[in-house]
Amino acid sequence: MAKILIVDDQLGVRRLLFETFREDQHEVEMAANGVEALRLFESFGPDLILMDMKMPGMNGLETLAQIRALNHQVGVIMMTAYGDIQNMEQAKDLGILCYMGKPFDLFELRERVREILATIS
């Protein structure tokens, strides 16, 4: 199965997604912020990243820009409770696969992940 990196400053969201995708037989790692995400990105080598847009310190866009400097191929789903159009345009420019609003429907997110992984595997 795939390697999935979950990046979110909310522990509850990280744990929910960790358990969900582990149940689906994926290898999953979690990061609480952008700095952790970059460290794990290099050591873990994920196939897909689920990343929160708003995080303290380095936000999702800043983290994504640094990831893109290292790798243009990795799939990224951006998640946010804030529908900031300008930030979403920047995220699209950085090559996100899709955007999921928070709170998200877990079944919809799971299906979206399955679809994406089917195209990159």
Coordinates of N, CA and C in Angstrom, one line a residue, residues 9 13 24 31 34 41 44 52 59 62 65 68 77 81 88 104 112 116:
D9 N -1.9 20.6 12.9 CA -1.6 21.0 14.2 C -2.6 20.5 15.3
V13 N -7.3 15.5 14.9 CA -7.4 15.3 13.4 C -6.3 14.3 13.0
D24 N -6.9 1.1 6.4 CA -6.8 0.8 5.0 C -5.5 0.2 4.5
A31 N 2.8 14.6 11.4 CA 3.6 15.7 11.8 C 2.6 16.8 12.3
G34 N 5.0 22.3 10.1 CA 5.7 22.3 8.9 C 7.1 21.8 9.0
F41 N 9.2 14.2 5.6 CA 9.2 14.1 4.2 C 10.4 13.5 3.6
F44 N 10.8 9.7 5.4 CA 9.7 8.8 5.2 C 9.4 8.6 3.7
D52 N -2.8 20.4 6.5 CA -3.6 21.5 7.0 C -3.0 22.8 6.4
N59 N 3.1 27.8 7.9 CA 1.8 27.3 7.5 C 1.9 26.3 6.3
E62 N 3.6 27.5 3.0 CA 5.1 27.6 3.2 C 5.7 26.3 3.2
A65 N 5.6 24.8 -0.3 CA 6.6 25.4 -1.2 C 8.0 24.8 -1.0
R68 N 7.9 21.3 -2.5 CA 8.0 21.3 -3.9 C 9.4 21.6 -4.4
I77 N -3.0 16.8 -0.7 CA -4.4 17.2 -0.5 C -4.3 18.3 0.6
A81 N -10.2 24.9 7.3 CA -11.5 25.3 7.7 C -11.7 26.7 7.2
M88 N -6.0 29.4 -1.6 CA -6.3 28.2 -2.4 C -5.7 28.3 -3.8
F104 N -14.3 17.9 7.4 CA -14.5 17.1 6.2 C -15.3 15.9 6.5
R112 N -11.6 9.9 -1.8 CA -10.7 10.8 -2.6 C -9.2 10.3 -2.6
I116 N -7.0 9.0 -5.7 CA -5.7 9.5 -6.0 C -4.6 8.5 -6.0

